[in-house]
Amino acid sequence: LGPLTAWSGTAARLLAGRLGASLGAARLARILHYCAWKADPDDPEAIYYQARDVVARRGSLGAWELQERYADLPGAPRDIRADFFALRAYTLARLRDFDAAESWLAKAEALSPHRAWIFVERAGVLEMEDRFDDALAAARFSLRLRPWYRPGVQFTARLLQVVGRDGEALDLLTEASARIECFAVQAQLAAL
């Protein structure tokens, strides 16, 4: 298939970016997602990844401004809209507006109630509220929806550490390492 940087077209660049992120090339992933969005600024999935990258690069306010520009992605596929709504919730939580964040999470869950990613985002919002037990329950629920889901595994393990249950986090990451091949899980296990 050639190097990830040679992939062309919006869908291919987005996939290449996701692969890059999974392989530990976060900067490459951001560049590929940006290129996909720049070439196709109306593609809902490209908008989602660009908004996600803006949170990391420019912070919550810059991300919120971009999200506001695209409103609620009318006409986008259900799962992309749900992810975008959950990202809006996460952004609002970073701005400490937890009531509005909950509203966006409820919209996301109504669109895709069985989407594991939504519950990882919920866990992140709850963690920002210092509701660690609820955050851990949400992260674990993502794993019930999709066993060995990499973001769910990593977030659950991190929250287990936050609440002082390092042994459980170590067990989870060790078992996940045997079940899924992922640089990020291995790196988190090595750090623990």
PDB file of C-alpha atoms in Angstrom:
ATOM      1  CA  LEU A   1       0.000   0.000   0.000  1.00  0.00           C
ATOM      2  CA  GLY A   2       2.989   2.283   0.223  1.00  0.00           C
ATOM      3  CA  PRO A   3       3.890   4.682   3.019  1.00  0.00           C
ATOM      4  CA  LEU A   4       1.005   6.221   4.959  1.00  0.00           C
ATOM      5  CA  THR A   5       1.990   9.669   3.706  1.00  0.00           C
ATOM      6  CA  ALA A   6       1.304   8.574   0.118  1.00  0.00           C
ATOM      7  CA  TRP A   7      -2.307   7.579   0.741  1.00  0.00           C
ATOM      8  CA  SER A   8      -4.680   9.932  -1.036  1.00  0.00           C
ATOM      9  CA  GLY A   9      -8.330  10.768  -0.672  1.00  0.00           C
ATOM     10  CA  THR A  10     -10.180  11.708   2.479  1.00  0.00           C
ATOM     11  CA  ALA A  11     -11.141   8.221   3.681  1.00  0.00           C
ATOM     12  CA  ALA A  12      -7.654   6.849   3.025  1.00  0.00           C
ATOM     13  CA  ARG A  13      -5.917   9.742   4.794  1.00  0.00           C
ATOM     14  CA  LEU A  14      -8.201   9.418   7.796  1.00  0.00           C
ATOM     15  CA  LEU A  15      -7.487   5.693   8.005  1.00  0.00           C
ATOM     16  CA  ALA A  16      -3.758   6.324   7.568  1.00  0.00           C
ATOM     17  CA  GLY A  17      -3.927   8.849  10.396  1.00  0.00           C
ATOM     18  CA  ARG A  18      -5.662   6.373  12.672  1.00  0.00           C
ATOM     19  CA  LEU A  19      -3.083   3.722  11.811  1.00  0.00           C
ATOM     20  CA  GLY A  20      -0.286   6.183  12.466  1.00  0.00           C
ATOM     21  CA  ALA A  21      -1.714   7.017  15.885  1.00  0.00           C
ATOM     22  CA  SER A  22      -2.058   3.325  16.744  1.00  0.00           C
ATOM     23  CA  LEU A  23       1.551   2.736  15.743  1.00  0.00           C
ATOM     24  CA  GLY A  24       2.818   5.545  17.966  1.00  0.00           C
ATOM     25  CA  ALA A  25       3.202   8.244  15.298  1.00  0.00           C
ATOM     26  CA  ALA A  26       0.939  10.910  16.842  1.00  0.00           C
ATOM     27  CA  ARG A  27       2.460  13.799  14.878  1.00  0.00           C
ATOM     28  CA  LEU A  28       2.031  11.953  11.572  1.00  0.00           C
ATOM     29  CA  ALA A  29      -1.577  11.148  12.521  1.00  0.00           C
ATOM     30  CA  ARG A  30      -2.313  14.836  13.161  1.00  0.00           C
ATOM     31  CA  ILE A  31      -0.746  15.829   9.843  1.00  0.00           C
ATOM     32  CA  LEU A  32      -2.719  13.217   7.892  1.00  0.00           C
ATOM     33  CA  HIS A  33      -5.973  14.201   9.599  1.00  0.00           C
ATOM     34  CA  TYR A  34      -5.273  17.862   8.890  1.00  0.00           C
ATOM     35  CA  CYS A  35      -4.541  17.121   5.229  1.00  0.00           C
ATOM     36  CA  ALA A  36      -7.788  15.164   4.928  1.00  0.00           C
ATOM     37  CA  TRP A  37      -9.766  18.024   6.461  1.00  0.00           C
ATOM     38  CA  LYS A  38      -7.987  20.704   4.428  1.00  0.00           C
ATOM     39  CA  ALA A  39      -8.697  18.832   1.181  1.00  0.00           C
ATOM     40  CA  ASP A  40     -12.289  18.021   2.149  1.00  0.00           C
ATOM     41  CA  PRO A  41     -13.486  20.500   4.821  1.00  0.00           C
ATOM     42  CA  ASP A  42     -17.103  19.350   4.570  1.00  0.00           C
ATOM     43  CA  ASP A  43     -16.441  15.661   5.243  1.00  0.00           C
ATOM     44  CA  PRO A  44     -17.975  14.882   8.668  1.00  0.00           C
ATOM     45  CA  GLU A  45     -15.291  12.417   9.726  1.00  0.00           C
ATOM     46  CA  ALA A  46     -12.505  14.788   8.657  1.00  0.00           C
ATOM     47  CA  ILE A  47     -14.213  17.539  10.669  1.00  0.00           C
ATOM     48  CA  TYR A  48     -14.343  15.254  13.706  1.00  0.00           C
ATOM     49  CA  TYR A  49     -10.643  14.394  13.568  1.00  0.00           C
ATOM     50  CA  GLN A  50      -9.677  18.004  12.927  1.00  0.00           C
ATOM     51  CA  ALA A  51     -11.732  19.117  15.942  1.00  0.00           C
ATOM     52  CA  ARG A  52     -10.106  16.375  18.024  1.00  0.00           C
ATOM     53  CA  ASP A  53      -6.644  17.505  16.941  1.00  0.00           C
ATOM     54  CA  VAL A  54      -7.453  21.155  17.680  1.00  0.00           C
ATOM     55  CA  VAL A  55      -8.209  20.242  21.302  1.00  0.00           C
ATOM     56  CA  ALA A  56      -4.635  18.977  21.608  1.00  0.00           C
ATOM     57  CA  ARG A  57      -2.967  21.800  19.674  1.00  0.00           C
ATOM     58  CA  ARG A  58      -4.964  24.924  20.477  1.00  0.00           C
ATOM     59  CA  GLY A  59      -6.860  23.939  23.590  1.00  0.00           C
ATOM     60  CA  SER A  60     -10.503  23.901  24.506  1.00  0.00           C
ATOM     61  CA  LEU A  61     -11.472  27.366  23.333  1.00  0.00           C
ATOM     62  CA  GLY A  62     -10.043  26.850  19.845  1.00  0.00           C
ATOM     63  CA  ALA A  63     -11.721  23.458  19.675  1.00  0.00           C
ATOM     64  CA  TRP A  64     -15.061  24.882  20.815  1.00  0.00           C
ATOM     65  CA  GLU A  65     -14.906  27.603  18.155  1.00  0.00           C
ATOM     66  CA  LEU A  66     -14.306  24.985  15.459  1.00  0.00           C
ATOM     67  CA  GLN A  67     -17.071  22.771  16.819  1.00  0.00           C
ATOM     68  CA  GLU A  68     -19.497  25.682  16.875  1.00  0.00           C
ATOM     69  CA  ARG A  69     -18.731  26.379  13.222  1.00  0.00           C
ATOM     70  CA  TYR A  70     -19.974  22.914  12.298  1.00  0.00           C
ATOM     71  CA  ALA A  71     -22.932  22.905  14.746  1.00  0.00           C
ATOM     72  CA  ASP A  72     -24.116  19.310  15.150  1.00  0.00           C
ATOM     73  CA  LEU A  73     -22.957  17.891  11.794  1.00  0.00           C
ATOM     74  CA  PRO A  74     -26.401  17.559  10.228  1.00  0.00           C
ATOM     75  CA  GLY A  75     -26.503  14.814   7.620  1.00  0.00           C
ATOM     76  CA  ALA A  76     -23.422  13.039   8.984  1.00  0.00           C
ATOM     77  CA  PRO A  77     -23.557   9.296   9.715  1.00  0.00           C
ATOM     78  CA  ARG A  78     -24.978   8.494  13.139  1.00  0.00           C
ATOM     79  CA  ASP A  79     -21.724   7.236  14.702  1.00  0.00           C
ATOM     80  CA  ILE A  80     -19.721  10.237  13.486  1.00  0.00           C
ATOM     81  CA  ARG A  81     -22.355  12.614  14.876  1.00  0.00           C
ATOM     82  CA  ALA A  82     -22.324  10.739  18.181  1.00  0.00           C
ATOM     83  CA  ASP A  83     -18.523  10.951  18.360  1.00  0.00           C
ATOM     84  CA  PHE A  84     -18.687  14.660  17.544  1.00  0.00           C
ATOM     85  CA  PHE A  85     -21.297  15.228  20.270  1.00  0.00           C
ATOM     86  CA  ALA A  86     -19.125  13.344  22.777  1.00  0.00           C
ATOM     87  CA  LEU A  87     -16.143  15.462  21.743  1.00  0.00           C
ATOM     88  CA  ARG A  88     -18.222  18.576  22.342  1.00  0.00           C
ATOM     89  CA  ALA A  89     -19.014  17.220  25.812  1.00  0.00           C
ATOM     90  CA  TYR A  90     -15.332  16.581  26.500  1.00  0.00           C
ATOM     91  CA  THR A  91     -14.446  20.096  25.323  1.00  0.00           C
ATOM     92  CA  LEU A  92     -17.128  21.644  27.533  1.00  0.00           C
ATOM     93  CA  ALA A  93     -15.898  19.614  30.502  1.00  0.00           C
ATOM     94  CA  ARG A  94     -12.407  21.007  29.940  1.00  0.00           C
ATOM     95  CA  LEU A  95     -14.050  24.431  30.130  1.00  0.00           C
ATOM     96  CA  ARG A  96     -15.705  23.264  33.408  1.00  0.00           C
ATOM     97  CA  ASP A  97     -19.267  23.443  32.040  1.00  0.00           C
ATOM     98  CA  PHE A  98     -20.355  20.027  33.252  1.00  0.00           C
ATOM     99  CA  ASP A  99     -24.102  20.570  32.833  1.00  0.00           C
ATOM    100  CA  ALA A 100     -23.691  21.360  29.139  1.00  0.00           C
ATOM    101  CA  ALA A 101     -21.222  18.473  28.810  1.00  0.00           C
ATOM    102  CA  GLU A 102     -23.819  16.084  30.224  1.00  0.00           C
ATOM    103  CA  SER A 103     -26.376  17.361  27.728  1.00  0.00           C
ATOM    104  CA  TRP A 104     -24.048  16.627  24.791  1.00  0.00           C
ATOM    105  CA  LEU A 105     -23.196  13.181  26.202  1.00  0.00           C
ATOM    106  CA  ALA A 106     -26.895  12.380  26.462  1.00  0.00           C
ATOM    107  CA  LYS A 107     -27.323  13.346  22.789  1.00  0.00           C
ATOM    108  CA  ALA A 108     -24.358  11.162  21.827  1.00  0.00           C
ATOM    109  CA  GLU A 109     -25.696   8.170  23.750  1.00  0.00           C
ATOM    110  CA  ALA A 110     -29.167   8.643  22.247  1.00  0.00           C
ATOM    111  CA  LEU A 111     -27.660   8.465  18.748  1.00  0.00           C
ATOM    112  CA  SER A 112     -25.346   5.495  19.387  1.00  0.00           C
ATOM    113  CA  PRO A 113     -26.190   3.831  22.713  1.00  0.00           C
ATOM    114  CA  HIS A 114     -23.915   0.846  22.037  1.00  0.00           C
ATOM    115  CA  ARG A 115     -20.857   2.774  20.866  1.00  0.00           C
ATOM    116  CA  ALA A 116     -17.980   2.074  23.243  1.00  0.00           C
ATOM    117  CA  TRP A 117     -16.139   5.294  22.416  1.00  0.00           C
ATOM    118  CA  ILE A 118     -18.979   7.404  23.815  1.00  0.00           C
ATOM    119  CA  PHE A 119     -18.479   5.808  27.233  1.00  0.00           C
ATOM    120  CA  VAL A 120     -14.734   6.405  27.122  1.00  0.00           C
ATOM    121  CA  GLU A 121     -15.511  10.085  26.528  1.00  0.00           C
ATOM    122  CA  ARG A 122     -18.063   9.951  29.371  1.00  0.00           C
ATOM    123  CA  ALA A 123     -15.366   8.523  31.627  1.00  0.00           C
ATOM    124  CA  GLY A 124     -13.116  11.440  30.714  1.00  0.00           C
ATOM    125  CA  VAL A 125     -15.812  13.966  31.567  1.00  0.00           C
ATOM    126  CA  LEU A 126     -16.567  12.262  34.879  1.00  0.00           C
ATOM    127  CA  GLU A 127     -12.875  12.185  35.729  1.00  0.00           C
ATOM    128  CA  MET A 128     -12.671  15.941  35.192  1.00  0.00           C
ATOM    129  CA  GLU A 129     -15.527  16.271  37.700  1.00  0.00           C
ATOM    130  CA  ASP A 130     -13.458  14.224  40.183  1.00  0.00           C
ATOM    131  CA  ARG A 131     -16.111  11.496  40.062  1.00  0.00           C
ATOM    132  CA  PHE A 132     -13.542   8.737  39.788  1.00  0.00           C
ATOM    133  CA  ASP A 133     -15.759   5.761  40.693  1.00  0.00           C
ATOM    134  CA  ASP A 134     -18.363   6.842  38.125  1.00  0.00           C
ATOM    135  CA  ALA A 135     -15.613   7.409  35.560  1.00  0.00           C
ATOM    136  CA  LEU A 136     -14.249   3.931  36.185  1.00  0.00           C
ATOM    137  CA  ALA A 137     -17.736   2.446  35.794  1.00  0.00           C
ATOM    138  CA  ALA A 138     -18.176   4.250  32.444  1.00  0.00           C
ATOM    139  CA  ALA A 139     -14.777   3.066  31.203  1.00  0.00           C
ATOM    140  CA  ARG A 140     -15.575  -0.490  32.239  1.00  0.00           C
ATOM    141  CA  PHE A 141     -18.934  -0.256  30.509  1.00  0.00           C
ATOM    142  CA  SER A 142     -17.106   0.559  27.264  1.00  0.00           C
ATOM    143  CA  LEU A 143     -15.330  -2.792  27.667  1.00  0.00           C
ATOM    144  CA  ARG A 144     -18.621  -4.612  28.185  1.00  0.00           C
ATOM    145  CA  LEU A 145     -19.851  -3.109  24.930  1.00  0.00           C
ATOM    146  CA  ARG A 146     -16.634  -3.959  23.102  1.00  0.00           C
ATOM    147  CA  PRO A 147     -14.267  -6.339  24.903  1.00  0.00           C
ATOM    148  CA  TRP A 148     -10.581  -5.456  24.682  1.00  0.00           C
ATOM    149  CA  TYR A 149     -11.363  -2.120  23.051  1.00  0.00           C
ATOM    150  CA  ARG A 150      -8.011  -0.364  23.179  1.00  0.00           C
ATOM    151  CA  PRO A 151      -9.190   3.084  24.374  1.00  0.00           C
ATOM    152  CA  GLY A 152     -11.428   1.425  26.960  1.00  0.00           C
ATOM    153  CA  VAL A 153      -8.588  -0.750  28.211  1.00  0.00           C
ATOM    154  CA  GLN A 154      -6.197   2.167  28.500  1.00  0.00           C
ATOM    155  CA  PHE A 155      -8.657   4.506  30.181  1.00  0.00           C
ATOM    156  CA  THR A 156      -9.806   1.815  32.613  1.00  0.00           C
ATOM    157  CA  ALA A 157      -6.209   1.033  33.533  1.00  0.00           C
ATOM    158  CA  ARG A 158      -5.393   4.706  34.048  1.00  0.00           C
ATOM    159  CA  LEU A 159      -8.450   5.224  36.240  1.00  0.00           C
ATOM    160  CA  LEU A 160      -7.561   2.138  38.273  1.00  0.00           C
ATOM    161  CA  GLN A 161      -4.225   3.814  38.955  1.00  0.00           C
ATOM    162  CA  VAL A 162      -5.948   7.082  39.885  1.00  0.00           C
ATOM    163  CA  VAL A 163      -8.009   5.296  42.538  1.00  0.00           C
ATOM    164  CA  GLY A 164      -4.931   3.468  43.857  1.00  0.00           C
ATOM    165  CA  ARG A 165      -5.551   0.037  42.352  1.00  0.00           C
ATOM    166  CA  ASP A 166      -2.260  -0.342  40.500  1.00  0.00           C
ATOM    167  CA  GLY A 167      -2.310  -4.141  40.744  1.00  0.00           C
ATOM    168  CA  GLU A 168      -5.630  -4.337  38.881  1.00  0.00           C
ATOM    169  CA  ALA A 169      -4.328  -1.892  36.276  1.00  0.00           C
ATOM    170  CA  LEU A 170      -1.223  -4.028  35.811  1.00  0.00           C
ATOM    171  CA  ASP A 171      -3.308  -7.198  35.436  1.00  0.00           C
ATOM    172  CA  LEU A 172      -5.621  -5.539  32.900  1.00  0.00           C
ATOM    173  CA  LEU A 173      -2.761  -4.167  30.793  1.00  0.00           C
ATOM    174  CA  THR A 174      -0.865  -7.462  30.947  1.00  0.00           C
ATOM    175  CA  GLU A 175      -3.875  -9.425  29.730  1.00  0.00           C
ATOM    176  CA  ALA A 176      -4.676  -6.794  27.095  1.00  0.00           C
ATOM    177  CA  SER A 177      -1.102  -7.006  25.820  1.00  0.00           C
ATOM    178  CA  ALA A 178      -1.584 -10.723  25.246  1.00  0.00           C
ATOM    179  CA  ARG A 179      -4.903 -10.184  23.438  1.00  0.00           C
ATOM    180  CA  ILE A 180      -4.321  -7.074  21.328  1.00  0.00           C
ATOM    181  CA  GLU A 181      -1.205  -5.852  19.590  1.00  0.00           C
ATOM    182  CA  CYS A 182      -0.946  -2.178  20.314  1.00  0.00           C
ATOM    183  CA  PHE A 183       2.013   0.087  20.880  1.00  0.00           C
ATOM    184  CA  ALA A 184       0.060   2.369  23.242  1.00  0.00           C
ATOM    185  CA  VAL A 185      -1.019  -0.483  25.526  1.00  0.00           C
ATOM    186  CA  GLN A 186       2.547  -1.812  25.642  1.00  0.00           C
ATOM    187  CA  ALA A 187       3.894   1.651  26.443  1.00  0.00           C
ATOM    188  CA  GLN A 188       1.331   2.150  29.226  1.00  0.00           C
ATOM    189  CA  LEU A 189       2.184  -1.281  30.653  1.00  0.00           C
ATOM    190  CA  ALA A 190       5.909  -0.498  30.541  1.00  0.00           C
ATOM    191  CA  ALA A 191       5.343   2.839  32.295  1.00  0.00           C
ATOM    192  CA  LEU A 192       3.288   1.168  35.037  1.00  0.00           C
TER     193      LEU A 192
END
